[in-house]
Amino acid sequence: MDLIRTADDLRHLTAAWRAEGEVGFVPTMGSLHDGHASLIRRARSEAARTLVSIFVNPAQFGPAEDLAAYPRDEDRDVERCRALGVDAVWAPPDEEVYPPDVALPEPDPGPVGETFEGVGRPGHFRGVLKVVHRLFDVTGPCRAYFGEKDAQQLFLVVRMVRERNLPVTIVPCATVRATDGLAYSSRNARLGDEEREEAGCLFLALSEAAERARAGERDAAILVAAMGREIGATPLARLDYAAVVSDETFEATDRVTEPVRAIVAARFPSARLIDNLLLPRPADDR
Ligand code: AMP
């Protein structure tokens, strides 16, 4: 497995790989967990070569956010990639992603970038699209694997690729969860025992919304209220938002018409968690 630092080395490597077949690319911020591993396995099963990038992107963290505290363990991540059969890891220093004096494209996330995850994190999605655009520019044509766990990010990346005609196929990947339903996230490591025990409330809330949708509930406000109650009843959790959004526009909807996604965010004392679930059709519709 190659460990690459510079953008030039990566360009050369992926260009050579493309002569043999498709390049599978899994962009990450490191601190790899089983969610990342599932993206990597999928990439390996579908592409001739697999590349993982590890880069904690300063552009997507606000001044009051946890950039310095974001968990980092490159040696462990590199070993994990090796064990998973990855062909190369790109772990660049900041200046290889953001060369000084080069004005990189900054795709506009538009109004969706200001909602939900964008509300408390102004500029977050601008930073996400800037880095993803740059990573794609260096990697070149590829299949890129993204988790549904970050549904708003996935929505904006898919739209950027479509609008800019980038030579990249985005492959959405299902959220990987612990046995109590908590979606794996690098931030979970910060949770204390009690917080970890209660963190399953996000998935419980989403599951309740899914059950009601399956039972035929079409009023999004009822689903939102049910999710709020579930998280509100969890002592250490503070609800940030619960909503039902169209999967096609990522805008909140009043009526549950397909396809729609329930989304939640909650603050625990040590970490803020997000999750989402595509809602099923009513059982008697099938
Ligand atoms: P991150 O390192 O948090 O930026 O995540 C890198 C990629 O892994 C993103 O596309 C995430 O959506 C995806 N991801 C993170 N957690 C999970 C999970 N629990 N299941 C599936 N994909 C995930």
Short mmCIF file of C-alpha atoms and ligand atoms in Angstrom, two decimals:
data_model
loop_
_atom_site.label_atom_id
_atom_site.label_comp_id
_atom_site.label_asym_id
_atom_site.label_seq_id
_atom_site.Cartn_x
_atom_site.Cartn_y
_atom_site.Cartn_z
CA MET A 1 0.00 0.00 0.00
CA ASP A 2 1.28 3.45 -0.93
CA LEU A 3 1.19 6.34 1.54
CA ILE A 4 1.10 9.55 -0.46
CA ARG A 5 1.52 13.13 0.70
CA THR A 6 1.63 15.38 -2.37
CA ALA A 7 -1.07 16.20 -4.89
CA ASP A 8 1.35 15.60 -7.78
CA ASP A 9 2.20 12.08 -6.61
CA LEU A 10 -1.48 11.26 -6.29
CA ARG A 11 -2.28 12.62 -9.77
CA HIS A 12 0.43 10.43 -11.30
CA LEU A 13 -0.66 7.34 -9.39
CA THR A 14 -4.37 7.60 -10.20
CA ALA A 15 -3.59 8.37 -13.87
CA ALA A 16 -1.58 5.13 -14.06
CA TRP A 17 -4.35 3.21 -12.27
CA ARG A 18 -6.99 4.44 -14.73
CA ALA A 19 -5.15 2.64 -17.52
CA GLU A 20 -6.18 -0.59 -15.75
CA GLY A 21 -9.73 0.25 -14.68
CA GLU A 22 -11.87 2.37 -12.41
CA VAL A 23 -10.53 4.15 -9.35
CA GLY A 24 -12.62 3.81 -6.18
CA PHE A 25 -12.19 6.78 -3.87
CA VAL A 26 -13.26 7.06 -0.21
CA PRO A 27 -12.75 10.58 1.19
CA THR A 28 -12.52 10.67 5.00
CA MET A 29 -11.37 12.81 7.90
CA GLY A 30 -9.66 9.78 9.47
CA SER A 31 -10.35 8.22 12.87
CA LEU A 32 -11.64 5.33 10.83
CA HIS A 33 -14.50 3.22 12.17
CA ASP A 34 -16.78 0.49 10.83
CA GLY A 35 -18.82 3.01 8.81
CA HIS A 36 -15.69 4.01 6.86
CA ALA A 37 -14.72 0.33 6.55
CA SER A 38 -18.00 -0.48 4.82
CA LEU A 39 -17.38 2.28 2.25
CA ILE A 40 -13.87 0.93 1.67
CA ARG A 41 -15.12 -2.67 1.22
CA ARG A 42 -17.75 -1.49 -1.25
CA ALA A 43 -15.12 0.48 -3.21
CA ARG A 44 -12.85 -2.57 -3.28
CA SER A 45 -15.66 -4.76 -4.58
CA GLU A 46 -16.55 -2.37 -7.40
CA ALA A 47 -13.34 -0.68 -8.54
CA ALA A 48 -9.99 -1.92 -9.82
CA ARG A 49 -8.06 0.21 -7.30
CA THR A 50 -9.04 1.79 -4.01
CA LEU A 51 -7.86 5.13 -2.68
CA VAL A 52 -8.66 6.51 0.79
CA SER A 53 -7.95 10.14 1.64
CA ILE A 54 -7.43 11.23 5.23
CA PHE A 55 -7.71 14.99 5.65
CA VAL A 56 -9.31 16.95 8.47
CA ASN A 57 -10.59 19.87 6.42
CA PRO A 58 -10.10 23.19 8.24
CA ALA A 59 -12.42 24.96 5.76
CA GLN A 60 -15.48 23.14 7.08
CA PHE A 61 -14.92 23.98 10.75
CA GLY A 62 -16.16 27.29 12.17
CA PRO A 63 -13.99 29.37 14.53
CA ALA A 64 -15.88 28.07 17.59
CA GLU A 65 -15.80 24.44 16.43
CA ASP A 66 -13.72 21.43 17.34
CA LEU A 67 -11.00 21.44 14.62
CA ALA A 68 -8.13 21.19 17.13
CA ALA A 69 -9.98 18.58 19.19
CA TYR A 70 -11.04 16.48 16.19
CA PRO A 71 -9.69 12.95 16.85
CA ARG A 72 -6.61 12.06 14.79
CA ASP A 73 -4.61 8.82 14.68
CA GLU A 74 -2.89 8.48 11.34
CA ASP A 75 -0.82 5.40 12.19
CA ARG A 76 -3.87 3.43 13.26
CA ASP A 77 -5.87 4.62 10.23
CA VAL A 78 -3.08 3.63 7.82
CA GLU A 79 -2.88 0.17 9.40
CA ARG A 80 -6.64 -0.23 9.16
CA CYS A 81 -6.52 0.72 5.45
CA ARG A 82 -3.73 -1.77 4.87
CA ALA A 83 -5.73 -4.52 6.57
CA LEU A 84 -8.75 -3.67 4.40
CA GLY A 85 -6.69 -4.07 1.22
CA VAL A 86 -6.61 -0.39 0.22
CA ASP A 87 -4.12 0.36 -2.59
CA ALA A 88 -3.15 3.87 -1.49
CA VAL A 89 -3.81 6.36 1.30
CA TRP A 90 -3.52 10.05 0.55
CA ALA A 91 -2.81 11.92 3.80
CA PRO A 92 -1.78 15.38 2.63
CA PRO A 93 -0.57 18.36 4.65
CA ASP A 94 -2.89 21.39 4.45
CA GLU A 95 -0.79 23.15 1.77
CA GLU A 96 -1.17 20.25 -0.68
CA VAL A 97 -4.95 20.59 -0.53
CA TYR A 98 -4.97 24.39 -0.28
CA PRO A 99 -1.82 25.59 -2.07
CA PRO A 100 -0.98 29.11 -0.90
CA ASP A 101 -1.79 31.76 -3.53
CA VAL A 102 -4.04 29.47 -5.57
CA ALA A 103 -7.70 30.51 -5.72
CA LEU A 104 -9.57 27.21 -5.79
CA PRO A 105 -13.19 26.95 -6.94
CA GLU A 106 -15.70 27.41 -4.13
CA PRO A 107 -18.96 25.85 -5.31
CA ASP A 108 -22.01 27.54 -3.79
CA PRO A 109 -24.15 25.23 -1.62
CA GLY A 110 -27.14 27.57 -2.18
CA PRO A 111 -30.06 27.82 0.25
CA VAL A 112 -29.86 24.14 1.29
CA GLY A 113 -26.42 24.91 2.71
CA GLU A 114 -27.97 27.35 5.19
CA THR A 115 -30.48 24.88 6.66
CA PHE A 116 -30.23 22.11 9.28
CA GLU A 117 -26.47 21.40 9.62
CA GLY A 118 -25.80 24.78 8.04
CA VAL A 119 -27.74 26.79 10.65
CA GLY A 120 -25.32 26.51 13.55
CA ARG A 121 -22.31 26.07 11.27
CA PRO A 122 -22.21 29.01 8.84
CA GLY A 123 -19.83 28.27 5.96
CA HIS A 124 -19.67 24.57 6.80
CA PHE A 125 -21.06 23.27 3.50
CA ARG A 126 -19.11 25.83 1.49
CA GLY A 127 -16.00 24.32 3.11
CA VAL A 128 -17.22 20.78 2.40
CA LEU A 129 -17.86 21.48 -1.29
CA LYS A 130 -14.56 23.32 -1.63
CA VAL A 131 -12.56 20.36 -0.30
CA VAL A 132 -14.56 17.71 -2.18
CA HIS A 133 -14.15 19.66 -5.43
CA ARG A 134 -10.41 19.92 -4.80
CA LEU A 135 -10.09 16.22 -3.88
CA PHE A 136 -11.91 15.25 -7.09
CA ASP A 137 -9.71 17.61 -9.10
CA VAL A 138 -6.56 15.89 -7.81
CA THR A 139 -7.90 12.33 -7.92
CA GLY A 140 -9.43 12.68 -11.39
CA PRO A 141 -12.25 10.54 -12.81
CA CYS A 142 -13.36 8.01 -10.20
CA ARG A 143 -16.21 6.35 -8.34
CA ALA A 144 -16.48 8.18 -5.00
CA TYR A 145 -18.15 6.58 -1.98
CA PHE A 146 -20.15 8.71 0.48
CA GLY A 147 -22.21 7.69 3.52
CA GLU A 148 -25.92 8.38 3.80
CA LYS A 149 -25.12 9.13 7.44
CA ASP A 150 -24.30 12.66 6.29
CA ALA A 151 -27.37 12.98 4.07
CA GLN A 152 -27.27 16.76 3.62
CA GLN A 153 -23.61 16.61 2.62
CA LEU A 154 -24.33 13.75 0.22
CA PHE A 155 -27.22 15.70 -1.31
CA LEU A 156 -25.01 18.76 -1.91
CA VAL A 157 -22.11 16.71 -3.31
CA VAL A 158 -24.40 14.88 -5.75
CA ARG A 159 -25.82 18.21 -6.90
CA MET A 160 -22.37 19.79 -7.30
CA VAL A 161 -21.16 16.86 -9.42
CA ARG A 162 -24.28 17.06 -11.60
CA GLU A 163 -24.25 20.84 -12.01
CA ARG A 164 -20.52 21.02 -12.76
CA ASN A 165 -20.43 17.88 -14.87
CA LEU A 166 -17.53 16.49 -12.86
CA PRO A 167 -16.21 13.13 -14.14
CA VAL A 168 -17.13 11.37 -10.90
CA THR A 169 -19.79 8.78 -10.08
CA ILE A 170 -21.09 9.27 -6.54
CA VAL A 171 -22.01 6.02 -4.81
CA PRO A 172 -24.27 6.53 -1.75
CA CYS A 173 -23.65 3.93 0.98
CA ALA A 174 -25.99 2.80 3.76
CA THR A 175 -25.37 3.98 7.32
CA VAL A 176 -23.58 1.44 9.51
CA ARG A 177 -24.87 1.21 13.08
CA ALA A 178 -23.96 -0.32 16.43
CA THR A 179 -26.37 -2.94 17.84
CA ASP A 180 -28.50 -0.28 19.59
CA GLY A 181 -28.83 1.62 16.31
CA LEU A 182 -26.31 4.40 17.03
CA ALA A 183 -24.66 5.35 13.74
CA TYR A 184 -20.87 5.03 13.91
CA SER A 185 -19.17 8.41 13.96
CA SER A 186 -15.70 9.60 14.87
CA ARG A 187 -17.34 11.85 17.46
CA ASN A 188 -18.88 8.89 19.35
CA ALA A 189 -15.49 8.28 20.99
CA ARG A 190 -16.05 11.42 23.06
CA LEU A 191 -19.24 10.15 24.68
CA GLY A 192 -19.02 9.07 28.33
CA ASP A 193 -20.63 5.77 29.36
CA GLU A 194 -23.96 7.30 30.28
CA GLU A 195 -24.06 9.47 27.16
CA ARG A 196 -23.21 6.46 25.01
CA GLU A 197 -26.03 4.50 26.60
CA GLU A 198 -28.51 7.27 25.83
CA ALA A 199 -27.17 8.04 22.34
CA GLY A 200 -29.40 5.33 20.86
CA CYS A 201 -32.26 7.84 21.22
CA LEU A 202 -31.56 9.31 17.77
CA PHE A 203 -32.17 5.98 16.06
CA LEU A 204 -35.16 5.27 18.34
CA ALA A 205 -36.68 8.60 17.27
CA LEU A 206 -36.07 7.87 13.58
CA SER A 207 -37.44 4.34 13.94
CA GLU A 208 -40.59 5.67 15.54
CA ALA A 209 -41.06 8.09 12.63
CA ALA A 210 -40.50 5.18 10.21
CA GLU A 211 -43.05 3.01 12.02
CA ARG A 212 -45.68 5.74 11.90
CA ALA A 213 -44.98 6.36 8.21
CA ARG A 214 -45.33 2.63 7.56
CA ALA A 215 -48.62 2.65 9.46
CA GLY A 216 -49.88 5.34 7.07
CA GLU A 217 -49.19 8.65 8.85
CA ARG A 218 -48.83 11.32 6.15
CA ASP A 219 -48.62 14.43 8.36
CA ALA A 220 -44.94 15.31 8.77
CA ALA A 221 -45.67 17.44 11.88
CA ILE A 222 -46.85 14.32 13.73
CA LEU A 223 -43.64 12.48 12.89
CA VAL A 224 -41.53 15.49 13.87
CA ALA A 225 -43.36 15.78 17.22
CA ALA A 226 -42.85 12.07 17.92
CA MET A 227 -39.12 12.36 17.22
CA GLY A 228 -38.91 15.45 19.45
CA ARG A 229 -40.64 13.60 22.29
CA GLU A 230 -38.27 10.64 22.05
CA ILE A 231 -35.17 12.83 22.21
CA GLY A 232 -36.77 15.20 24.73
CA ALA A 233 -37.32 12.23 27.07
CA THR A 234 -33.59 11.43 27.05
CA PRO A 235 -32.02 13.16 30.08
CA LEU A 236 -28.59 14.00 28.57
CA ALA A 237 -29.81 14.88 25.05
CA ARG A 238 -30.92 18.29 23.83
CA LEU A 239 -32.81 18.31 20.56
CA ASP A 240 -31.21 20.53 17.93
CA TYR A 241 -33.66 19.76 15.15
CA ALA A 242 -36.00 17.05 13.91
CA ALA A 243 -37.53 17.31 10.45
CA VAL A 244 -38.90 15.43 7.50
CA VAL A 245 -37.30 16.47 4.20
CA SER A 246 -37.84 15.60 0.58
CA ASP A 247 -35.01 13.35 -0.54
CA GLU A 248 -35.05 15.17 -3.88
CA THR A 249 -34.74 18.77 -2.65
CA PHE A 250 -33.64 18.40 0.98
CA GLU A 251 -36.38 20.90 1.89
CA ALA A 252 -38.71 20.32 4.83
CA THR A 253 -42.07 18.92 3.77
CA ASP A 254 -45.49 19.05 5.49
CA ARG A 255 -46.82 15.95 3.80
CA VAL A 256 -45.11 12.60 3.75
CA THR A 257 -44.94 11.86 0.04
CA GLU A 258 -42.08 9.83 -1.33
CA PRO A 259 -39.25 9.82 -1.14
CA VAL A 260 -38.77 11.53 2.23
CA ARG A 261 -36.14 11.31 4.89
CA ALA A 262 -36.44 11.91 8.63
CA ILE A 263 -33.43 13.81 10.00
CA VAL A 264 -32.38 14.58 13.59
CA ALA A 265 -29.58 16.30 15.45
CA ALA A 266 -29.06 16.27 19.22
CA ARG A 267 -26.47 17.70 21.56
CA PHE A 268 -24.99 15.62 24.34
CA PRO A 269 -22.64 17.26 26.84
CA SER A 270 -19.56 15.86 25.02
CA ALA A 271 -20.66 15.64 21.39
CA ARG A 272 -23.30 16.68 18.91
CA LEU A 273 -24.79 13.76 16.97
CA ILE A 274 -26.78 13.60 13.71
CA ASP A 275 -28.64 10.78 12.01
CA ASN A 276 -31.34 10.21 9.39
CA LEU A 277 -33.52 7.50 7.88
CA LEU A 278 -35.36 7.19 4.57
CA LEU A 279 -39.03 6.72 5.51
CA PRO A 280 -40.88 3.67 4.20
CA ARG A 281 -44.12 3.75 2.21
CA PRO A 282 -47.30 2.80 4.06
CA ALA A 283 -47.49 -0.98 4.43
CA ASP A 284 -50.86 -1.17 2.59
CA ASP A 285 -49.36 0.66 -0.43
CA ARG A 286 -47.13 -2.26 -1.38
P1 AMP B 1 -15.95 11.54 7.86
O1 AMP B 1 -14.62 10.93 8.12
O2 AMP B 1 -16.80 11.65 9.10
O3 AMP B 1 -15.87 12.80 7.06
O4 AMP B 1 -16.74 10.50 6.96
C1 AMP B 1 -16.21 10.03 5.74
C2 AMP B 1 -17.29 9.32 4.98
O5 AMP B 1 -17.77 8.22 5.75
C3 AMP B 1 -18.50 10.23 4.70
O6 AMP B 1 -18.97 9.98 3.38
C4 AMP B 1 -19.48 9.78 5.74
O7 AMP B 1 -20.84 9.99 5.38
C5 AMP B 1 -19.17 8.29 5.83
N1 AMP B 1 -19.66 7.75 7.11
C6 AMP B 1 -19.43 8.26 8.35
N2 AMP B 1 -20.06 7.51 9.29
C7 AMP B 1 -20.71 6.53 8.62
C8 AMP B 1 -21.53 5.42 9.02
N3 AMP B 1 -21.84 5.20 10.30
N4 AMP B 1 -22.03 4.61 8.05
C9 AMP B 1 -21.73 4.83 6.74
N5 AMP B 1 -20.95 5.84 6.30
C10 AMP B 1 -20.44 6.67 7.22
#
